[in-house]
PDB file of C-alpha atoms in Angstrom:
ATOM      1  CA  MET A1029       0.087   0.083   0.021  1.00  0.00           C
ATOM      2  CA  ASN A1030       1.375   3.243  -0.809  1.00  0.00           C
ATOM      3  CA  PRO A1031       2.256   5.789   2.251  1.00  0.00           C
ATOM      4  CA  MET A1032      -0.274   8.159   3.518  1.00  0.00           C
ATOM      5  CA  THR A1033       0.662  11.940   4.409  1.00  0.00           C
ATOM      6  CA  VAL A1034      -1.171  13.697   6.952  1.00  0.00           C
ATOM      7  CA  ALA A1035      -1.055  17.388   7.623  1.00  0.00           C
ATOM      8  CA  GLN A1036      -2.682  18.456  10.771  1.00  0.00           C
ATOM      9  CA  LEU A1037      -3.514  22.600  10.940  1.00  0.00           C
ATOM     10  CA  GLN A1038      -3.444  23.782  14.587  1.00  0.00           C
ATOM     11  CA  THR A1039      -5.157  26.710  13.778  1.00  0.00           C
ATOM     12  CA  LYS A1040      -6.352  29.637  15.978  1.00  0.00           C
ATOM     13  CA  VAL A1041      -9.804  30.353  16.437  1.00  0.00           C
ATOM     14  CA  TRP A1042     -11.114  33.585  15.655  1.00  0.00           C
ATOM     15  CA  ALA A1043     -14.620  34.926  16.552  1.00  0.00           C
ATOM     16  CA  GLU A1044     -15.372  36.161  12.674  1.00  0.00           C
ATOM     17  CA  LYS A1045     -16.675  33.083  10.938  1.00  0.00           C
ATOM     18  CA  GLU A1046     -15.664  34.059   7.543  1.00  0.00           C
ATOM     19  CA  LYS A1047     -12.210  35.140   9.204  1.00  0.00           C
ATOM     20  CA  ASN A1048     -11.144  31.398  10.366  1.00  0.00           C
ATOM     21  CA  LEU A1049     -12.252  30.489   6.513  1.00  0.00           C
ATOM     22  CA  SER A1050     -10.098  32.802   4.981  1.00  0.00           C
ATOM     23  CA  ALA A1051      -7.033  31.928   6.822  1.00  0.00           C
ATOM     24  CA  LEU A1052      -7.649  28.194   5.441  1.00  0.00           C
ATOM     25  CA  SER A1053      -6.381  28.818   1.868  1.00  0.00           C
ATOM     26  CA  SER A1054      -2.645  29.715   2.252  1.00  0.00           C
ATOM     27  CA  LEU A1055      -2.297  26.951   5.035  1.00  0.00           C
ATOM     28  CA  PHE A1056      -3.997  24.313   2.530  1.00  0.00           C
ATOM     29  CA  LYS A1057      -1.589  25.416  -0.345  1.00  0.00           C
ATOM     30  CA  LYS A1058       1.553  24.403   2.224  1.00  0.00           C
ATOM     31  CA  ALA A1059      -0.059  21.325   3.144  1.00  0.00           C
ATOM     32  CA  ALA A1060      -0.741  20.614  -0.449  1.00  0.00           C
ATOM     33  CA  ASP A1061       2.960  21.521  -1.748  1.00  0.00           C
ATOM     34  CA  SER A1062       4.261  19.178   1.080  1.00  0.00           C
ATOM     35  CA  GLY A1063       2.801  16.421  -0.429  1.00  0.00           C
ATOM     36  CA  ALA A1064      -0.440  16.021   1.782  1.00  0.00           C
ATOM     37  CA  ASP A1065      -2.984  13.270   1.024  1.00  0.00           C
ATOM     38  CA  PHE A1066      -5.168  14.211   4.362  1.00  0.00           C
ATOM     39  CA  ILE A1067      -5.762  17.693   5.728  1.00  0.00           C
ATOM     40  CA  CYS A1068      -6.968  17.668   9.508  1.00  0.00           C
ATOM     41  CA  LEU A1069      -8.784  20.774  11.095  1.00  0.00           C
ATOM     42  CA  PRO A1070      -9.328  21.064  14.808  1.00  0.00           C
ATOM     43  CA  GLU A1071     -12.809  21.018  16.497  1.00  0.00           C
ATOM     44  CA  MET A1072     -15.221  23.611  16.362  1.00  0.00           C
ATOM     45  CA  PHE A1073     -12.587  25.570  14.720  1.00  0.00           C
ATOM     46  CA  ASN A1074     -14.779  28.507  13.691  1.00  0.00           C
ATOM     47  CA  CYS A1075     -16.872  29.201  16.474  1.00  0.00           C
ATOM     48  CA  PRO A1076     -15.193  30.578  19.693  1.00  0.00           C
ATOM     49  CA  TYR A1077     -15.710  27.296  21.972  1.00  0.00           C
ATOM     50  CA  GLU A1078     -18.677  28.815  24.604  1.00  0.00           C
ATOM     51  CA  THR A1079     -21.946  26.937  24.606  1.00  0.00           C
ATOM     52  CA  PRO A1080     -23.768  30.359  23.645  1.00  0.00           C
ATOM     53  CA  ASN A1081     -21.955  30.194  20.485  1.00  0.00           C
ATOM     54  CA  PHE A1082     -23.142  26.992  19.101  1.00  0.00           C
ATOM     55  CA  PRO A1083     -26.512  27.999  18.063  1.00  0.00           C
ATOM     56  CA  VAL A1084     -25.793  31.471  16.733  1.00  0.00           C
ATOM     57  CA  TYR A1085     -22.276  29.723  14.509  1.00  0.00           C
ATOM     58  CA  ALA A1086     -24.614  26.861  13.585  1.00  0.00           C
ATOM     59  CA  GLU A1087     -25.191  26.230   9.895  1.00  0.00           C
ATOM     60  CA  PRO A1088     -27.481  23.213   8.019  1.00  0.00           C
ATOM     61  CA  GLU A1089     -25.089  20.581   6.354  1.00  0.00           C
ATOM     62  CA  ASP A1090     -25.416  22.043   3.055  1.00  0.00           C
ATOM     63  CA  GLY A1091     -25.063  25.610   4.499  1.00  0.00           C
ATOM     64  CA  PRO A1092     -22.112  28.174   2.964  1.00  0.00           C
ATOM     65  CA  PHE A1093     -19.505  27.636   5.184  1.00  0.00           C
ATOM     66  CA  VAL A1094     -19.602  23.795   4.698  1.00  0.00           C
ATOM     67  CA  ARG A1095     -19.428  23.901   0.871  1.00  0.00           C
ATOM     68  CA  ALA A1096     -16.597  26.500   1.191  1.00  0.00           C
ATOM     69  CA  LEU A1097     -14.866  23.497   3.009  1.00  0.00           C
ATOM     70  CA  SER A1098     -15.997  21.263   0.101  1.00  0.00           C
ATOM     71  CA  ALA A1099     -14.188  23.559  -2.460  1.00  0.00           C
ATOM     72  CA  LEU A1100     -11.091  23.696  -0.579  1.00  0.00           C
ATOM     73  CA  ALA A1101     -10.663  19.963  -0.662  1.00  0.00           C
ATOM     74  CA  GLY A1102     -11.693  20.182  -3.999  1.00  0.00           C
ATOM     75  CA  GLU A1103      -9.370  23.002  -5.082  1.00  0.00           C
ATOM     76  CA  TYR A1104      -6.082  21.527  -3.365  1.00  0.00           C
ATOM     77  CA  HIS A1105      -7.511  17.592  -4.177  1.00  0.00           C
ATOM     78  CA  VAL A1106      -6.738  16.852  -0.894  1.00  0.00           C
ATOM     79  CA  TYR A1107      -8.924  14.396   1.869  1.00  0.00           C
ATOM     80  CA  LEU A1108     -10.009  17.214   4.206  1.00  0.00           C
ATOM     81  CA  SER A1109     -11.117  16.013   7.673  1.00  0.00           C
ATOM     82  CA  ALA A1110     -12.581  19.150   8.534  1.00  0.00           C
ATOM     83  CA  GLY A1111     -12.548  19.495  12.123  1.00  0.00           C
ATOM     84  CA  SER A1112     -15.938  19.986  13.641  1.00  0.00           C
ATOM     85  CA  VAL A1113     -18.468  23.027  13.007  1.00  0.00           C
ATOM     86  CA  PRO A1114     -21.870  23.668  14.944  1.00  0.00           C
ATOM     87  CA  GLU A1115     -24.624  22.050  12.777  1.00  0.00           C
ATOM     88  CA  ARG A1116     -28.208  22.955  12.772  1.00  0.00           C
ATOM     89  CA  GLY A1117     -30.816  19.757  11.907  1.00  0.00           C
ATOM     90  CA  GLU A1118     -33.781  19.913  10.058  1.00  0.00           C
ATOM     91  CA  ASP A1119     -35.859  19.525  13.522  1.00  0.00           C
ATOM     92  CA  GLY A1120     -33.859  22.883  14.626  1.00  0.00           C
ATOM     93  CA  SER A1121     -31.565  21.086  16.967  1.00  0.00           C
ATOM     94  CA  ILE A1122     -27.523  21.811  17.235  1.00  0.00           C
ATOM     95  CA  TYR A1123     -25.099  19.464  16.811  1.00  0.00           C
ATOM     96  CA  ASN A1124     -21.039  19.194  17.111  1.00  0.00           C
ATOM     97  CA  THR A1125     -20.626  17.814  13.887  1.00  0.00           C
ATOM     98  CA  ALA A1126     -17.437  16.918  11.581  1.00  0.00           C
ATOM     99  CA  TYR A1127     -17.162  16.323   7.960  1.00  0.00           C
ATOM    100  CA  VAL A1128     -15.102  14.489   5.694  1.00  0.00           C
ATOM    101  CA  PHE A1129     -14.373  15.349   2.127  1.00  0.00           C
ATOM    102  CA  ASP A1130     -12.440  13.306  -0.686  1.00  0.00           C
ATOM    103  CA  ARG A1131     -10.113  14.726  -3.312  1.00  0.00           C
ATOM    104  CA  GLU A1132     -13.048  16.039  -5.413  1.00  0.00           C
ATOM    105  CA  GLY A1133     -14.937  17.954  -2.881  1.00  0.00           C
ATOM    106  CA  LYS A1134     -17.526  14.938  -2.241  1.00  0.00           C
ATOM    107  CA  ARG A1135     -18.589  14.734   1.102  1.00  0.00           C
ATOM    108  CA  ILE A1136     -17.891  10.877   2.582  1.00  0.00           C
ATOM    109  CA  ALA A1137     -18.374  11.651   6.346  1.00  0.00           C
ATOM    110  CA  LYS A1138     -20.929  12.906   8.710  1.00  0.00           C
ATOM    111  CA  HIS A1139     -20.327  12.359  12.050  1.00  0.00           C
ATOM    112  CA  ARG A1140     -21.839  13.910  15.104  1.00  0.00           C
ATOM    113  CA  LYS A1141     -20.406  14.105  18.466  1.00  0.00           C
ATOM    114  CA  VAL A1142     -21.847  11.453  20.479  1.00  0.00           C
ATOM    115  CA  HIS A1143     -21.097  11.846  24.173  1.00  0.00           C
ATOM    116  CA  LEU A1144     -21.407  15.788  24.733  1.00  0.00           C
ATOM    117  CA  PHE A1145     -18.700  17.189  27.158  1.00  0.00           C
ATOM    118  CA  ASP A1146     -20.686  17.720  30.296  1.00  0.00           C
ATOM    119  CA  ILE A1147     -18.290  17.991  33.202  1.00  0.00           C
ATOM    120  CA  ASP A1148     -17.286  19.425  36.452  1.00  0.00           C
ATOM    121  CA  VAL A1149     -13.593  18.919  37.670  1.00  0.00           C
ATOM    122  CA  LYS A1150     -13.054  20.075  41.126  1.00  0.00           C
ATOM    123  CA  GLY A1151     -10.672  22.498  40.891  1.00  0.00           C
ATOM    124  CA  GLY A1152     -10.795  22.560  37.046  1.00  0.00           C
ATOM    125  CA  GLN A1153     -13.118  23.099  34.229  1.00  0.00           C
ATOM    126  CA  CYS A1154     -16.609  23.135  34.496  1.00  0.00           C
ATOM    127  CA  PHE A1155     -18.521  22.941  30.816  1.00  0.00           C
ATOM    128  CA  LYS A1156     -22.079  21.944  29.781  1.00  0.00           C
ATOM    129  CA  GLU A1157     -22.129  21.306  25.604  1.00  0.00           C
ATOM    130  CA  SER A1158     -25.687  19.914  26.718  1.00  0.00           C
ATOM    131  CA  ASP A1159     -26.801  23.153  27.550  1.00  0.00           C
ATOM    132  CA  THR A1160     -27.018  23.731  23.489  1.00  0.00           C
ATOM    133  CA  LEU A1161     -26.083  21.008  21.847  1.00  0.00           C
ATOM    134  CA  SER A1162     -27.676  17.677  21.158  1.00  0.00           C
ATOM    135  CA  PRO A1163     -25.610  14.335  20.653  1.00  0.00           C
ATOM    136  CA  GLY A1164     -25.282  12.212  17.532  1.00  0.00           C
ATOM    137  CA  THR A1165     -26.043   8.123  17.812  1.00  0.00           C
ATOM    138  CA  SER A1166     -23.609   6.392  15.949  1.00  0.00           C
ATOM    139  CA  ALA A1167     -20.253   5.439  15.389  1.00  0.00           C
ATOM    140  CA  THR A1168     -18.817   6.795  11.879  1.00  0.00           C
ATOM    141  CA  VAL A1169     -16.075   5.094   9.300  1.00  0.00           C
ATOM    142  CA  PHE A1170     -15.561   6.162   5.775  1.00  0.00           C
ATOM    143  CA  ASP A1171     -13.554   4.651   2.668  1.00  0.00           C
ATOM    144  CA  THR A1172     -10.902   5.983   1.288  1.00  0.00           C
ATOM    145  CA  GLU A1173      -8.354   5.083  -2.032  1.00  0.00           C
ATOM    146  CA  PHE A1174      -5.875   4.213   1.517  1.00  0.00           C
ATOM    147  CA  GLY A1175      -8.740   2.123   3.141  1.00  0.00           C
ATOM    148  CA  ARG A1176     -11.144   2.507   5.829  1.00  0.00           C
ATOM    149  CA  MET A1177     -10.898   5.197   8.171  1.00  0.00           C
ATOM    150  CA  GLY A1178     -13.055   6.230  11.338  1.00  0.00           C
ATOM    151  CA  LEU A1179     -14.009   9.925  12.648  1.00  0.00           C
ATOM    152  CA  CYS A1180     -15.190  10.853  16.178  1.00  0.00           C
ATOM    153  CA  ILE A1181     -15.000  14.316  17.909  1.00  0.00           C
ATOM    154  CA  CYS A1182     -13.210  15.010  21.396  1.00  0.00           C
ATOM    155  CA  PHE A1183     -15.135  13.387  24.037  1.00  0.00           C
ATOM    156  CA  ASP A1184     -15.956  10.891  21.932  1.00  0.00           C
ATOM    157  CA  PHE A1185     -12.344   9.264  22.465  1.00  0.00           C
ATOM    158  CA  ARG A1186     -12.775   8.663  26.193  1.00  0.00           C
ATOM    159  CA  PHE A1187     -15.268   6.129  25.696  1.00  0.00           C
ATOM    160  CA  VAL A1188     -13.704   2.557  24.612  1.00  0.00           C
ATOM    161  CA  GLU A1189     -16.346   1.193  22.925  1.00  0.00           C
ATOM    162  CA  ILE A1190     -16.538   3.774  20.033  1.00  0.00           C
ATOM    163  CA  ALA A1191     -13.417   3.483  18.914  1.00  0.00           C
ATOM    164  CA  ARG A1192     -13.630  -0.209  18.868  1.00  0.00           C
ATOM    165  CA  ARG A1193     -16.943  -0.199  17.123  1.00  0.00           C
ATOM    166  CA  MET A1194     -15.004   1.866  14.271  1.00  0.00           C
ATOM    167  CA  VAL A1195     -12.077  -0.614  14.450  1.00  0.00           C
ATOM    168  CA  LEU A1196     -14.836  -3.689  14.116  1.00  0.00           C
ATOM    169  CA  ASP A1197     -16.222  -1.605  11.019  1.00  0.00           C
ATOM    170  CA  GLY A1198     -12.644  -1.801   9.532  1.00  0.00           C
ATOM    171  CA  ALA A1199     -10.990   1.282  10.211  1.00  0.00           C
ATOM    172  CA  ASN A1200      -7.591   1.615  10.574  1.00  0.00           C
ATOM    173  CA  VAL A1201      -6.795   5.261  11.284  1.00  0.00           C
ATOM    174  CA  ILE A1202      -9.106   6.974  13.761  1.00  0.00           C
ATOM    175  CA  PHE A1203      -9.162  11.151  12.916  1.00  0.00           C
ATOM    176  CA  VAL A1204     -10.350  13.153  16.472  1.00  0.00           C
ATOM    177  CA  PRO A1205     -10.523  16.821  15.963  1.00  0.00           C
ATOM    178  CA  ALA A1206     -10.556  17.922  19.718  1.00  0.00           C
ATOM    179  CA  ALA A1207     -10.029  20.932  22.253  1.00  0.00           C
ATOM    180  CA  PHE A1208      -8.973  19.154  25.529  1.00  0.00           C
ATOM    181  CA  ASN A1209      -8.428  21.840  28.040  1.00  0.00           C
ATOM    182  CA  MET A1210      -5.669  23.113  30.593  1.00  0.00           C
ATOM    183  CA  THR A1211      -7.331  20.634  32.874  1.00  0.00           C
ATOM    184  CA  THR A1212      -7.918  17.833  31.016  1.00  0.00           C
ATOM    185  CA  GLY A1213      -5.499  18.076  28.386  1.00  0.00           C
ATOM    186  CA  PRO A1214      -1.754  17.447  30.377  1.00  0.00           C
ATOM    187  CA  ALA A1215      -3.688  14.751  32.460  1.00  0.00           C
ATOM    188  CA  HIS A1216      -4.821  12.630  29.257  1.00  0.00           C
ATOM    189  CA  TRP A1217      -4.199  13.861  26.048  1.00  0.00           C
ATOM    190  CA  GLU A1218      -1.283  11.843  25.239  1.00  0.00           C
ATOM    191  CA  VAL A1219      -2.280   8.717  27.317  1.00  0.00           C
ATOM    192  CA  LEU A1220      -5.498   8.522  25.609  1.00  0.00           C
ATOM    193  CA  PHE A1221      -4.054   8.562  21.649  1.00  0.00           C
ATOM    194  CA  ARG A1222      -1.462   6.346  22.840  1.00  0.00           C
ATOM    195  CA  SER A1223      -3.678   3.664  24.946  1.00  0.00           C
ATOM    196  CA  ARG A1224      -6.497   3.689  21.755  1.00  0.00           C
ATOM    197  CA  ALA A1225      -3.796   3.420  19.415  1.00  0.00           C
ATOM    198  CA  ILE A1226      -2.346   0.053  21.211  1.00  0.00           C
ATOM    199  CA  ASP A1227      -6.104  -1.457  22.318  1.00  0.00           C
ATOM    200  CA  ASN A1228      -7.211  -1.181  18.745  1.00  0.00           C
ATOM    201  CA  GLN A1229      -4.231  -1.570  16.461  1.00  0.00           C
ATOM    202  CA  VAL A1230      -4.670   1.666  14.531  1.00  0.00           C
ATOM    203  CA  PHE A1231      -3.046   4.977  13.722  1.00  0.00           C
ATOM    204  CA  THR A1232      -4.889   7.848  16.106  1.00  0.00           C
ATOM    205  CA  PHE A1233      -4.297  11.461  15.064  1.00  0.00           C
ATOM    206  CA  GLY A1234      -5.649  14.165  17.188  1.00  0.00           C
ATOM    207  CA  THR A1235      -6.074  17.389  15.599  1.00  0.00           C
ATOM    208  CA  ALA A1236      -6.382  20.755  18.309  1.00  0.00           C
ATOM    209  CA  PRO A1237      -7.183  24.139  18.090  1.00  0.00           C
ATOM    210  CA  ALA A1238      -4.167  26.565  19.159  1.00  0.00           C
ATOM    211  CA  ARG A1239      -4.276  28.077  22.714  1.00  0.00           C
ATOM    212  CA  ASP A1240      -5.849  31.560  22.979  1.00  0.00           C
ATOM    213  CA  LEU A1241      -5.389  32.996  26.556  1.00  0.00           C
ATOM    214  CA  SER A1242      -7.446  35.753  25.393  1.00  0.00           C
ATOM    215  CA  ALA A1243     -10.521  33.553  24.367  1.00  0.00           C
ATOM    216  CA  SER A1244     -12.761  32.545  27.479  1.00  0.00           C
ATOM    217  CA  TYR A1245     -12.135  28.336  26.970  1.00  0.00           C
ATOM    218  CA  HIS A1246      -7.833  27.821  26.493  1.00  0.00           C
ATOM    219  CA  SER A1247      -7.087  24.921  24.423  1.00  0.00           C
ATOM    220  CA  TRP A1248      -4.548  22.060  25.461  1.00  0.00           C
ATOM    221  CA  GLY A1249      -3.222  22.096  21.859  1.00  0.00           C
ATOM    222  CA  HIS A1250      -0.509  19.457  21.514  1.00  0.00           C
ATOM    223  CA  SER A1251      -1.908  17.598  18.405  1.00  0.00           C
ATOM    224  CA  ILE A1252      -0.951  14.866  18.105  1.00  0.00           C
ATOM    225  CA  ALA A1253       0.040  11.456  15.819  1.00  0.00           C
ATOM    226  CA  VAL A1254       0.466   7.985  17.121  1.00  0.00           C
ATOM    227  CA  SER A1255       1.297   4.837  15.553  1.00  0.00           C
ATOM    228  CA  PRO A1256      -0.593   1.108  16.327  1.00  0.00           C
ATOM    229  CA  TRP A1257       2.355   0.267  18.117  1.00  0.00           C
ATOM    230  CA  GLY A1258       1.968   3.262  20.575  1.00  0.00           C
ATOM    231  CA  THR A1259       4.801   5.302  19.378  1.00  0.00           C
ATOM    232  CA  ILE A1260       4.155   8.913  19.198  1.00  0.00           C
ATOM    233  CA  LEU A1261       5.104   9.856  15.753  1.00  0.00           C
ATOM    234  CA  ASN A1262       4.784  13.514  15.779  1.00  0.00           C
ATOM    235  CA  HIS A1263       3.267  16.098  18.170  1.00  0.00           C
ATOM    236  CA  MET A1264       3.200  19.775  18.728  1.00  0.00           C
ATOM    237  CA  ASP A1265       2.971  22.462  21.403  1.00  0.00           C
ATOM    238  CA  GLU A1266       0.253  24.702  22.222  1.00  0.00           C
ATOM    239  CA  THR A1267       1.166  27.347  19.421  1.00  0.00           C
ATOM    240  CA  GLU A1268      -0.351  27.749  15.879  1.00  0.00           C
ATOM    241  CA  GLY A1269       1.190  25.637  13.376  1.00  0.00           C
ATOM    242  CA  MET A1270       1.012  22.920  10.986  1.00  0.00           C
ATOM    243  CA  GLN A1271       2.450  19.053  11.333  1.00  0.00           C
ATOM    244  CA  ILE A1272       3.269  16.723   8.645  1.00  0.00           C
ATOM    245  CA  THR A1273       3.123  12.754   9.422  1.00  0.00           C
ATOM    246  CA  THR A1274       3.711  10.207   6.676  1.00  0.00           C
ATOM    247  CA  ILE A1275       2.421   6.687   7.738  1.00  0.00           C
ATOM    248  CA  ASP A1276       2.288   3.213   6.195  1.00  0.00           C
ATOM    249  CA  LEU A1277      -0.997   1.546   6.653  1.00  0.00           C
ATOM    250  CA  ASP A1278       0.778  -2.134   5.933  1.00  0.00           C
ATOM    251  CA  GLU A1279       2.311  -1.115   9.520  1.00  0.00           C
ATOM    252  CA  VAL A1280      -1.664  -2.213  10.895  1.00  0.00           C
ATOM    253  CA  SER A1281      -1.780  -5.722   9.410  1.00  0.00           C
ATOM    254  CA  ALA A1282       1.638  -6.400  10.491  1.00  0.00           C
ATOM    255  CA  ILE A1283       1.186  -5.491  14.497  1.00  0.00           C
ATOM    256  CA  ARG A1284      -2.278  -7.193  14.125  1.00  0.00           C
ATOM    257  CA  GLU A1285      -0.416 -10.262  12.921  1.00  0.00           C
ATOM    258  CA  GLN A1286       2.320 -10.105  15.289  1.00  0.00           C
ATOM    259  CA  LEU A1287      -0.056  -9.252  18.438  1.00  0.00           C
ATOM    260  CA  PRO A1288      -3.117 -10.606  17.573  1.00  0.00           C
ATOM    261  CA  ILE A1289      -5.141  -8.952  19.863  1.00  0.00           C
ATOM    262  CA  LEU A1290      -8.310  -8.389  17.896  1.00  0.00           C
ATOM    263  CA  ARG A1291      -8.802 -11.770  16.337  1.00  0.00           C
ATOM    264  CA  THR A1292      -8.314 -13.675  19.911  1.00  0.00           C
ATOM    265  CA  ARG A1293      -9.879 -11.408  22.137  1.00  0.00           C
ATOM    266  CA  MET A1294     -13.169 -12.495  24.103  1.00  0.00           C
ATOM    267  CA  GLU A1295     -16.167 -10.965  23.339  1.00  0.00           C
ATOM    268  CA  ASN A1296     -18.435 -12.520  25.950  1.00  0.00           C
ATOM    269  CA  LEU A1297     -16.741 -12.315  29.506  1.00  0.00           C
TER     270      LEU A1297
END
């Protein structure tokens, strides 16, 4: 199988939705010029991460912002894991939604965040997405020229069941747009991406917004790429930037053959 090159864009989130979009063109060109097959964006990259903002910024799945993302994928002939954005459903419900587009700009996946970020950590972060968001109901996989991939959003990744469901459905890579904060990030970010990669023998990619101390929500940043062996292949600090990682998907089958965890697991204990 041919190697696959992934560009992760750790972007600053501006209050102006169009400013977040206009900032992407030069970054996409840089990524495409670097040979990227996939470009990954962060969670809620077009919307300051505050629950009252989600209904204000929300668009339907065929809205102008999503159409612009599709056009960027087609223009630069890349697969685009387009972070996540607020989506307004047909019934008016608001979702935290991730889209994936192929090299022609065709949408090939849509994932609504299943596990909403409702936490209250003593001495740390308090946040309640369910104040304005509704949950999705399913795990998400999609097919590419490189094989089948999985997609989930941030808090979803804490739940072992959704990662395993994607892998049982054929995923060899899991893309995770995410915005861990200054409480959960230092404690859990790296260990979660490594453990999900090891447990499921897949590549994992976590793409986060850059940290902005002038915002009310402070992202941990540290976008990360991990191999099926649990090796950190690439990682960033908290600042704006891009990282490029090339992976060999044959590594997935090789590791699963050497350590047949998935094939020999006991399902009915």
